[in-house]
Amino acid sequence: MSKVEFNKETGPREVFCGLTSIVWLHRRMPDAFFLVVGSRTCAHLIQSAAGVMIFAEPRFGTAILEEKDLAGLADAHEELDRVVNDLIARRPEIKTLFLVGSCPSEVIKLDLATVAEKLNKRFLGKVRFVNYSGSGIETTFTQGEDGALKALIPLMESSDEEKLLLVGTLANNVEDRFKKIFRNLGISNIESFPPRQSTELPKIGKNTKVLLTQPYLSDTVRDLKHLGCEIISAPFPLGIEGSTEWFLSAAKAFKISELKVHEIISPLINRAKLALESHKEILKGKRLFLLPESQLEISLARFLHNECEMDLIEVGTPYLNKDLMKEEINLLPDNTKIVEGQHVEKQLDRVRESNPDLVVCGMGLANPLEAEGISTKWSIEMVFSPIHGIDQAADLAGLFSKPLRRNQILTSKTLVRQ
Amino acid sequence: MELTLWTYEGPPHVGAMRIASSMKDIHYVLHAPQGDTYADLLFTMIERRGQRPPVTYTTFQARDLGGDTAELVKKNIKESVERFKPKTLLVGESCTAELIQDQPGALAKGMGFDMPIVNLELPAYSKKENWGASETFYQLTRTLLKEKVSSSEKISPLRWKELGRRPKVNILGPSLLGFRCRDDVIEIQRILSEQGIDTNVVAPLGASPDDIERLIDAEINICLYQEIAEASCEWLRRNFGMEFTNTIPIGIKNTIEFINEVHNKLDLPMTNKEELEHKSKLPWYSKSVDSNYLTGKRVFIFGDGTHAIAAAKIAKEELGFEVVGLGTYSREMARQVRATAKELNLVALITNNYLEVEDAMKKAAPELVLGTQMERHSAKRLGIPCSVISTPMHVQDVPARYSPQMGWEGANVIFDDWVHPLMMGLEEHLIDMFKHDFEFVDGHQSHLGHTATKTGDSVNSEDKEDKNSKEGIIWTESGRAELTKVPFFVRGKVKTNTEKYAILRGIPEISDETLYDAKAYFS
Ligand code: SF4
Ligand code: SF4
């Protein structure tokens, strides 16, 4: 790992908090509801950052704390009870209700675990209550998913059946593809966590082999390990290389020969390589700067360098779990500069100095950078788009080639005539 | 605790950000956790701004809480001042920081800077965005002008005469994330200058702290958006005697009244008054024969106070609509909205709950909704055309073209924006005449296709499921057939009215005749 240069930075950040992950989690589990216990800021965050505007009646909402709730915790508990009752009366189809903690609820020490416990007794057999924190004082952007999944683990029954458990939210079509490929490899017992219905949680035990699909699930992994699951060490299934290694690692855990894996996936690889060509043409030799946001940055950097031949200037990540990222870091080119944490101003200084061709960043920074003449790609699109797997490699590359292509179209021909 | 799936306003510190981002040479240090930085994207994405808001978040984390978050605040303040060199510094906290009581404003004041520091205390658990914007603008004005209070005499609106120059006014209230503010300012400045009136300062939009100090060089203030500027205008009146205007120049009549008010205040003779009526196409377009069909169109209005009140007046007096619902989420302006509603024989809906708004909308069975981004969605679900007249808004409500709401051009824009979602005059006639033609299926709107016929039907899904009323009244074949001929947007209302009538008369079965009887009875 010596070939990678690690840096840590502290200072003002420009990232979402963990509440944001509600937006993809609620799509994944349509029978669940996410109730943030927080402030007007929290409510405004999910509606603005996540475009609640596009959902008629979303399966998430906020119980906004008011002056009187701050005055006495007892009252706050009562109020929360009332809100939950109203909500369940309105949405009787809800099977699992996540009580999501926020910064304010944590600072006033609102004990959502106790509330959930009480509600579980009251709604026994009808609705299940779980709680986790998506607060910005504890979690960044994608870490909220880690909290939500961790909260579900105690509800999972045990089973010693041998199975492959894919952990991390995937788009449904990607999940289907993966399952099909694993079945072709000879692994037939495959489940996903989170499941498509919150009530259909997989059973786990000492013969459960866990394969992560997302790099931001440290706590979930730790708990699964405690319950006896075996964690398969692998890079993440982004791009051809990452996905291949990922399949190989799983196959190894199930004692399936490498040959077999190659036999099954090589047609996919050939197809994907072909599809990648046109994007590579644009991306090749272009200089990339990744600001920290989703924790997918390291995997993306690896893909964009190794398969699209981009040059890496800096790879930011809000948080680094070296253990989980070990395999990824091994695949990075020599002298990659990784910066953990953020001081957004200093980082932007470095962006300007290094004059990159493309910057991956959060939505708040994108237009200002564009206005300075720097092409950008929003991080948030990465967590909303199906980007995992060999079949999606070209689509993933497309997310990065598009802004560059656009820039070419606009500057070279139509707008600026030199 | 208030359960919200959608909120019309953000927290008060977002209001403060609107002021800070609207201005030059200002920096705002906001004691807040990392996630609160989402607010930046309101400016960079919805407003498509090419600059970041001038805000530094302290980004405190759970692990800082045990230690010294005050030190963290100071560090950020120091760094921000060094980096951005603002002429005025705003210091405040978001909802979470308010709970840990570090008092960042007081800390900043103790740090020995020589620039003015505005300490913003915006109670996040009881107030909201517009209030926060108003309070910030007020505190800023006060801080920058308070030293001049004692030394200055009261400002007479007639001072321009003594000074021998054209009268000068300030335009107060326009801000980023306000509805079409940028264009409104251009329009109003143009109108004033045509009348021989100069603009001294526009604030907060585009102003610097120096400009705020210059406010008192003008004779009067134009309070363009009451939500944001009224508190500051009041303070300037109390302390400097500056008068301010009350009329919001949205619509022809209001614009003329506004010009009148300004002239009266400044004692400026009003020139070519009748010419004013021809400055906008709205009066003629509204009068033209194609607009006949607009007569009595039922319109439901919901938005911020300023825009909702103006819309009600235009709808009724300038377009000949019937206002069937009026409301606002701005509690600060509830009184004025109630008064306007009363004039229209309505009870104003004052609420933060969009579901209540949707219910009211459904009951009122309008043919057009004028609302916010949220009403756009509700209206879509109900199959009713909608035009957005107020924040909160979508990126498409920040159009590239010049499209003010105020003044003459604003009236033109309003005519187009409100009328286009509807069918056009002759078109509506033709559809009515040929409605039995197989091409004109139920719920057909127009080639403009603003409302999907599918969703139009969904309003009535209720009717379809339960063909007979809850009170046990039976709809006969003929009654039901007649009901489906009623335009879908009033069908619900006709159904309830007919049933009400049937109950009243003790009629057990509703036939086509009953429906006509009921119609006659209620008209
Ligand atoms: S982010 Fe933009 S496009 Fe998305 S819902 Fe909000 S305004 Fe609309
Ligand atoms: S950072 Fe904290 S207060 Fe802000 S939106 Fe996230 S959870 Fe709410």
mmCIF file of N, CA, C and O in Angstrom, chain B residues 296-357:
data_model
loop_
_atom_site.group_PDB
_atom_site.id
_atom_site.type_symbol
_atom_site.label_atom_id
_atom_site.label_comp_id
_atom_site.label_asym_id
_atom_site.label_seq_id
_atom_site.Cartn_x
_atom_site.Cartn_y
_atom_site.Cartn_z
ATOM 1 N N GLY B 296 -65.480 34.054 -15.753
ATOM 2 C CA GLY B 296 -65.938 33.192 -14.663
ATOM 3 C C GLY B 296 -65.181 31.884 -14.512
ATOM 4 O O GLY B 296 -65.599 31.005 -13.769
ATOM 5 N N LYS B 297 -64.052 31.744 -15.198
ATOM 6 C CA LYS B 297 -63.236 30.536 -14.989
ATOM 7 C C LYS B 297 -62.889 30.451 -13.514
ATOM 8 O O LYS B 297 -62.473 31.439 -12.903
ATOM 9 N N ARG B 298 -63.017 29.269 -12.976
ATOM 10 C CA ARG B 298 -62.814 29.104 -11.544
ATOM 11 C C ARG B 298 -61.332 28.902 -11.242
ATOM 12 O O ARG B 298 -60.703 27.991 -11.752
ATOM 13 N N VAL B 299 -60.779 29.788 -10.405
ATOM 14 C CA VAL B 299 -59.342 29.708 -10.151
ATOM 15 C C VAL B 299 -59.064 29.608 -8.650
ATOM 16 O O VAL B 299 -59.719 30.249 -7.838
ATOM 17 N N PHE B 300 -58.100 28.764 -8.337
ATOM 18 C CA PHE B 300 -57.702 28.518 -6.946
ATOM 19 C C PHE B 300 -56.283 29.054 -6.768
ATOM 20 O O PHE B 300 -55.395 28.739 -7.560
ATOM 21 N N ILE B 301 -56.078 29.868 -5.732
ATOM 22 C CA ILE B 301 -54.784 30.555 -5.572
ATOM 23 C C ILE B 301 -54.137 30.210 -4.231
ATOM 24 O O ILE B 301 -54.765 30.320 -3.179
ATOM 25 N N PHE B 302 -52.878 29.820 -4.275
ATOM 26 C CA PHE B 302 -52.136 29.573 -3.032
ATOM 27 C C PHE B 302 -50.669 29.915 -3.265
ATOM 28 O O PHE B 302 -50.081 29.516 -4.267
ATOM 29 N N GLY B 303 -50.071 30.657 -2.330
ATOM 30 C CA GLY B 303 -48.658 30.992 -2.490
ATOM 31 C C GLY B 303 -48.177 31.844 -1.338
ATOM 32 O O GLY B 303 -48.794 31.865 -0.269
ATOM 33 N N ASP B 304 -47.065 32.563 -1.550
ATOM 34 C CA ASP B 304 -46.641 33.479 -0.492
ATOM 35 C C ASP B 304 -47.643 34.638 -0.442
ATOM 36 O O ASP B 304 -48.488 34.780 -1.340
ATOM 37 N N GLY B 305 -47.587 35.448 0.588
ATOM 38 C CA GLY B 305 -48.593 36.496 0.770
ATOM 39 C C GLY B 305 -48.644 37.486 -0.382
ATOM 40 O O GLY B 305 -49.695 37.705 -0.997
ATOM 41 N N THR B 306 -47.485 38.049 -0.701
ATOM 42 C CA THR B 306 -47.417 39.076 -1.734
ATOM 43 C C THR B 306 -48.034 38.603 -3.054
ATOM 44 O O THR B 306 -48.875 39.277 -3.639
ATOM 45 N N HIS B 307 -47.613 37.430 -3.499
ATOM 46 C CA HIS B 307 -48.060 36.979 -4.814
ATOM 47 C C HIS B 307 -49.499 36.471 -4.795
ATOM 48 O O HIS B 307 -50.224 36.626 -5.767
ATOM 49 N N ALA B 308 -49.904 35.860 -3.686
ATOM 50 C CA ALA B 308 -51.270 35.346 -3.623
ATOM 51 C C ALA B 308 -52.282 36.501 -3.657
ATOM 52 O O ALA B 308 -53.278 36.460 -4.382
ATOM 53 N N ILE B 309 -52.007 37.539 -2.885
ATOM 54 C CA ILE B 309 -52.927 38.679 -2.842
ATOM 55 C C ILE B 309 -53.014 39.339 -4.223
ATOM 56 O O ILE B 309 -54.097 39.606 -4.741
ATOM 57 N N ALA B 310 -51.849 39.562 -4.816
ATOM 58 C CA ALA B 310 -51.833 40.193 -6.139
ATOM 59 C C ALA B 310 -52.578 39.331 -7.159
ATOM 60 O O ALA B 310 -53.363 39.832 -7.963
ATOM 61 N N ALA B 311 -52.352 38.031 -7.079
ATOM 62 C CA ALA B 311 -52.979 37.135 -8.049
ATOM 63 C C ALA B 311 -54.494 37.187 -7.936
ATOM 64 O O ALA B 311 -55.209 37.167 -8.939
ATOM 65 N N ALA B 312 -54.975 37.261 -6.713
ATOM 66 C CA ALA B 312 -56.424 37.277 -6.516
ATOM 67 C C ALA B 312 -57.030 38.500 -7.194
ATOM 68 O O ALA B 312 -58.058 38.429 -7.876
ATOM 69 N N LYS B 313 -56.350 39.623 -7.025
ATOM 70 C CA LYS B 313 -56.881 40.858 -7.586
ATOM 71 C C LYS B 313 -56.861 40.822 -9.120
ATOM 72 O O LYS B 313 -57.844 41.168 -9.769
ATOM 73 N N ILE B 314 -55.762 40.379 -9.665
ATOM 74 C CA ILE B 314 -55.663 40.307 -11.135
ATOM 75 C C ILE B 314 -56.692 39.331 -11.687
ATOM 76 O O ILE B 314 -57.379 39.607 -12.665
ATOM 77 N N ALA B 315 -56.778 38.176 -11.035
ATOM 78 C CA ALA B 315 -57.687 37.138 -11.521
ATOM 79 C C ALA B 315 -59.097 37.698 -11.622
ATOM 80 O O ALA B 315 -59.773 37.540 -12.634
ATOM 81 N N LYS B 316 -59.510 38.363 -10.580
ATOM 82 C CA LYS B 316 -60.892 38.828 -10.549
ATOM 83 C C LYS B 316 -61.097 40.041 -11.456
ATOM 84 O O LYS B 316 -61.992 40.058 -12.292
ATOM 85 N N GLU B 317 -60.234 41.044 -11.281
ATOM 86 C CA GLU B 317 -60.526 42.324 -11.924
ATOM 87 C C GLU B 317 -59.950 42.471 -13.315
ATOM 88 O O GLU B 317 -60.428 43.279 -14.097
ATOM 89 N N GLU B 318 -58.893 41.728 -13.596
ATOM 90 C CA GLU B 318 -58.245 41.974 -14.887
ATOM 91 C C GLU B 318 -58.425 40.830 -15.876
ATOM 92 O O GLU B 318 -58.227 41.001 -17.065
ATOM 93 N N LEU B 319 -58.757 39.657 -15.367
ATOM 94 C CA LEU B 319 -58.971 38.540 -16.283
ATOM 95 C C LEU B 319 -60.410 38.022 -16.231
ATOM 96 O O LEU B 319 -60.798 37.174 -17.024
ATOM 97 N N GLY B 320 -61.167 38.525 -15.258
ATOM 98 C CA GLY B 320 -62.573 38.118 -15.180
ATOM 99 C C GLY B 320 -62.780 36.692 -14.709
ATOM 100 O O GLY B 320 -63.781 36.055 -15.008
ATOM 101 N N PHE B 321 -61.816 36.173 -13.964
ATOM 102 C CA PHE B 321 -61.967 34.840 -13.380
ATOM 103 C C PHE B 321 -62.829 34.912 -12.129
ATOM 104 O O PHE B 321 -63.024 35.987 -11.547
ATOM 105 N N GLU B 322 -63.271 33.754 -11.686
ATOM 106 C CA GLU B 322 -63.900 33.692 -10.377
ATOM 107 C C GLU B 322 -62.904 33.027 -9.425
ATOM 108 O O GLU B 322 -62.447 31.905 -9.685
ATOM 109 N N VAL B 323 -62.540 33.724 -8.370
ATOM 110 C CA VAL B 323 -61.598 33.145 -7.416
ATOM 111 C C VAL B 323 -62.370 32.234 -6.466
ATOM 112 O O VAL B 323 -63.259 32.682 -5.753
ATOM 113 N N VAL B 324 -62.055 30.941 -6.485
ATOM 114 C CA VAL B 324 -62.811 30.015 -5.644
ATOM 115 C C VAL B 324 -62.002 29.521 -4.451
ATOM 116 O O VAL B 324 -62.486 28.719 -3.650
ATOM 117 N N GLY B 325 -60.768 29.983 -4.334
ATOM 118 C CA GLY B 325 -59.966 29.596 -3.183
ATOM 119 C C GLY B 325 -58.755 30.506 -3.100
ATOM 120 O O GLY B 325 -58.195 30.880 -4.129
ATOM 121 N N LEU B 326 -58.391 30.915 -1.896
ATOM 122 C CA LEU B 326 -57.232 31.783 -1.728
ATOM 123 C C LEU B 326 -56.554 31.430 -0.418
ATOM 124 O O LEU B 326 -57.214 31.296 0.614
ATOM 125 N N GLY B 327 -55.255 31.283 -0.469
ATOM 126 C CA GLY B 327 -54.551 30.953 0.767
ATOM 127 C C GLY B 327 -53.073 31.230 0.677
ATOM 128 O O GLY B 327 -52.537 31.554 -0.384
ATOM 129 N N THR B 328 -52.410 31.108 1.818
ATOM 130 C CA THR B 328 -50.973 31.336 1.880
ATOM 131 C C THR B 328 -50.342 30.472 2.967
ATOM 132 O O THR B 328 -51.001 30.082 3.927
ATOM 133 N N TYR B 329 -49.044 30.225 2.777
ATOM 134 C CA TYR B 329 -48.286 29.572 3.845
ATOM 135 C C TYR B 329 -47.564 30.621 4.693
ATOM 136 O O TYR B 329 -46.953 30.285 5.685
ATOM 137 N N SER B 330 -47.614 31.880 4.280
ATOM 138 C CA SER B 330 -46.913 32.938 5.030
ATOM 139 C C SER B 330 -47.767 33.399 6.195
ATOM 140 O O SER B 330 -48.628 34.251 6.016
ATOM 141 N N ARG B 331 -47.508 32.859 7.357
ATOM 142 C CA ARG B 331 -48.315 33.254 8.506
ATOM 143 C C ARG B 331 -48.158 34.735 8.814
ATOM 144 O O ARG B 331 -49.071 35.385 9.289
ATOM 145 N N GLU B 332 -46.965 35.271 8.507
ATOM 146 C CA GLU B 332 -46.720 36.686 8.767
ATOM 147 C C GLU B 332 -47.667 37.570 7.963
ATOM 148 O O GLU B 332 -47.896 38.715 8.308
ATOM 149 N N MET B 333 -48.196 37.032 6.879
ATOM 150 C CA MET B 333 -49.070 37.861 6.048
ATOM 151 C C MET B 333 -50.517 37.375 6.086
ATOM 152 O O MET B 333 -51.330 37.727 5.229
ATOM 153 N N ALA B 334 -50.816 36.585 7.087
ATOM 154 C CA ALA B 334 -52.153 35.992 7.180
ATOM 155 C C ALA B 334 -53.241 37.062 7.223
ATOM 156 O O ALA B 334 -54.281 36.933 6.581
ATOM 157 N N ARG B 335 -52.972 38.119 7.959
ATOM 158 C CA ARG B 335 -53.988 39.151 8.134
ATOM 159 C C ARG B 335 -54.394 39.744 6.768
ATOM 160 O O ARG B 335 -55.570 39.823 6.433
ATOM 161 N N GLN B 336 -53.382 40.126 5.974
ATOM 162 C CA GLN B 336 -53.696 40.725 4.684
ATOM 163 C C GLN B 336 -54.394 39.737 3.752
ATOM 164 O O GLN B 336 -55.291 40.102 3.011
ATOM 165 N N VAL B 337 -53.943 38.489 3.795
ATOM 166 C CA VAL B 337 -54.552 37.498 2.902
ATOM 167 C C VAL B 337 -56.005 37.258 3.320
ATOM 168 O O VAL B 337 -56.904 37.152 2.478
ATOM 169 N N ARG B 338 -56.228 37.224 4.637
ATOM 170 C CA ARG B 338 -57.603 37.057 5.108
ATOM 171 C C ARG B 338 -58.495 38.195 4.617
ATOM 172 O O ARG B 338 -59.624 37.969 4.186
ATOM 173 N N ALA B 339 -57.960 39.400 4.690
ATOM 174 C CA ALA B 339 -58.747 40.558 4.273
ATOM 175 C C ALA B 339 -59.101 40.462 2.790
ATOM 176 O O ALA B 339 -60.246 40.692 2.390
ATOM 177 N N THR B 340 -58.115 40.092 1.981
ATOM 178 C CA THR B 340 -58.378 39.954 0.543
ATOM 179 C C THR B 340 -59.421 38.869 0.285
ATOM 180 O O THR B 340 -60.320 39.027 -0.532
ATOM 181 N N ALA B 341 -59.297 37.772 1.004
ATOM 182 C CA ALA B 341 -60.244 36.672 0.822
ATOM 183 C C ALA B 341 -61.655 37.133 1.175
ATOM 184 O O ALA B 341 -62.628 36.801 0.493
ATOM 185 N N LYS B 342 -61.723 37.894 2.237
ATOM 186 C CA LYS B 342 -63.032 38.355 2.684
ATOM 187 C C LYS B 342 -63.719 39.194 1.606
ATOM 188 O O LYS B 342 -64.908 39.035 1.341
ATOM 189 N N GLU B 343 -62.930 40.055 0.969
ATOM 190 C CA GLU B 343 -63.498 40.855 -0.117
ATOM 191 C C GLU B 343 -64.065 39.982 -1.229
ATOM 192 O O GLU B 343 -64.945 40.392 -1.974
ATOM 193 N N LEU B 344 -63.528 38.781 -1.343
ATOM 194 C CA LEU B 344 -63.975 37.870 -2.396
ATOM 195 C C LEU B 344 -65.011 36.877 -1.872
ATOM 196 O O LEU B 344 -65.293 35.874 -2.522
ATOM 197 N N ASN B 345 -65.486 37.128 -0.656
ATOM 198 C CA ASN B 345 -66.433 36.216 -0.013
ATOM 199 C C ASN B 345 -65.865 34.823 0.208
ATOM 200 O O ASN B 345 -66.551 33.820 0.069
ATOM 201 N N LEU B 346 -64.587 34.792 0.512
ATOM 202 C CA LEU B 346 -63.946 33.499 0.757
ATOM 203 C C LEU B 346 -63.346 33.510 2.149
ATOM 204 O O LEU B 346 -63.154 34.576 2.742
ATOM 205 N N VAL B 347 -63.037 32.326 2.637
ATOM 206 C CA VAL B 347 -62.283 32.240 3.877
ATOM 207 C C VAL B 347 -60.876 31.808 3.494
ATOM 208 O O VAL B 347 -60.694 30.787 2.830
ATOM 209 N N ALA B 348 -59.892 32.605 3.880
ATOM 210 C CA ALA B 348 -58.519 32.303 3.459
ATOM 211 C C ALA B 348 -58.024 31.031 4.127
ATOM 212 O O ALA B 348 -58.338 30.748 5.279
ATOM 213 N N LEU B 349 -57.239 30.291 3.376
ATOM 214 C CA LEU B 349 -56.625 29.078 3.905
ATOM 215 C C LEU B 349 -55.200 29.430 4.317
ATOM 216 O O LEU B 349 -54.365 29.755 3.475
ATOM 217 N N ILE B 350 -54.939 29.391 5.631
ATOM 218 C CA ILE B 350 -53.587 29.707 6.103
ATOM 219 C C ILE B 350 -53.015 28.411 6.650
ATOM 220 O O ILE B 350 -53.436 27.938 7.710
ATOM 221 N N THR B 351 -52.088 27.838 5.940
ATOM 222 C CA THR B 351 -51.585 26.538 6.379
ATOM 223 C C THR B 351 -50.210 26.242 5.804
ATOM 224 O O THR B 351 -49.812 26.796 4.788
ATOM 225 N N ASN B 352 -49.514 25.337 6.499
ATOM 226 C CA ASN B 352 -48.229 24.835 6.016
ATOM 227 C C ASN B 352 -48.360 23.449 5.442
ATOM 228 O O ASN B 352 -47.393 22.849 5.031
ATOM 229 N N ASN B 353 -49.574 22.927 5.516
ATOM 230 C CA ASN B 353 -49.757 21.530 5.179
ATOM 231 C C ASN B 353 -50.280 21.411 3.750
ATOM 232 O O ASN B 353 -51.435 21.719 3.475
ATOM 233 N N TYR B 354 -49.455 20.912 2.864
ATOM 234 C CA TYR B 354 -49.849 20.885 1.455
ATOM 235 C C TYR B 354 -51.027 19.960 1.209
ATOM 236 O O TYR B 354 -51.758 20.121 0.247
ATOM 237 N N LEU B 355 -51.198 18.991 2.095
ATOM 238 C CA LEU B 355 -52.334 18.083 1.918
ATOM 239 C C LEU B 355 -53.658 18.812 2.156
ATOM 240 O O LEU B 355 -54.653 18.561 1.479
ATOM 241 N N GLU B 356 -53.621 19.733 3.113
ATOM 242 C CA GLU B 356 -54.811 20.561 3.341
ATOM 243 C C GLU B 356 -55.104 21.413 2.119
ATOM 244 O O GLU B 356 -56.259 21.616 1.756
ATOM 245 N N VAL B 357 -54.037 21.909 1.527
ATOM 246 C CA VAL B 357 -54.214 22.739 0.334
ATOM 247 C C VAL B 357 -54.816 21.884 -0.778
ATOM 248 O O VAL B 357 -55.751 22.288 -1.462
#
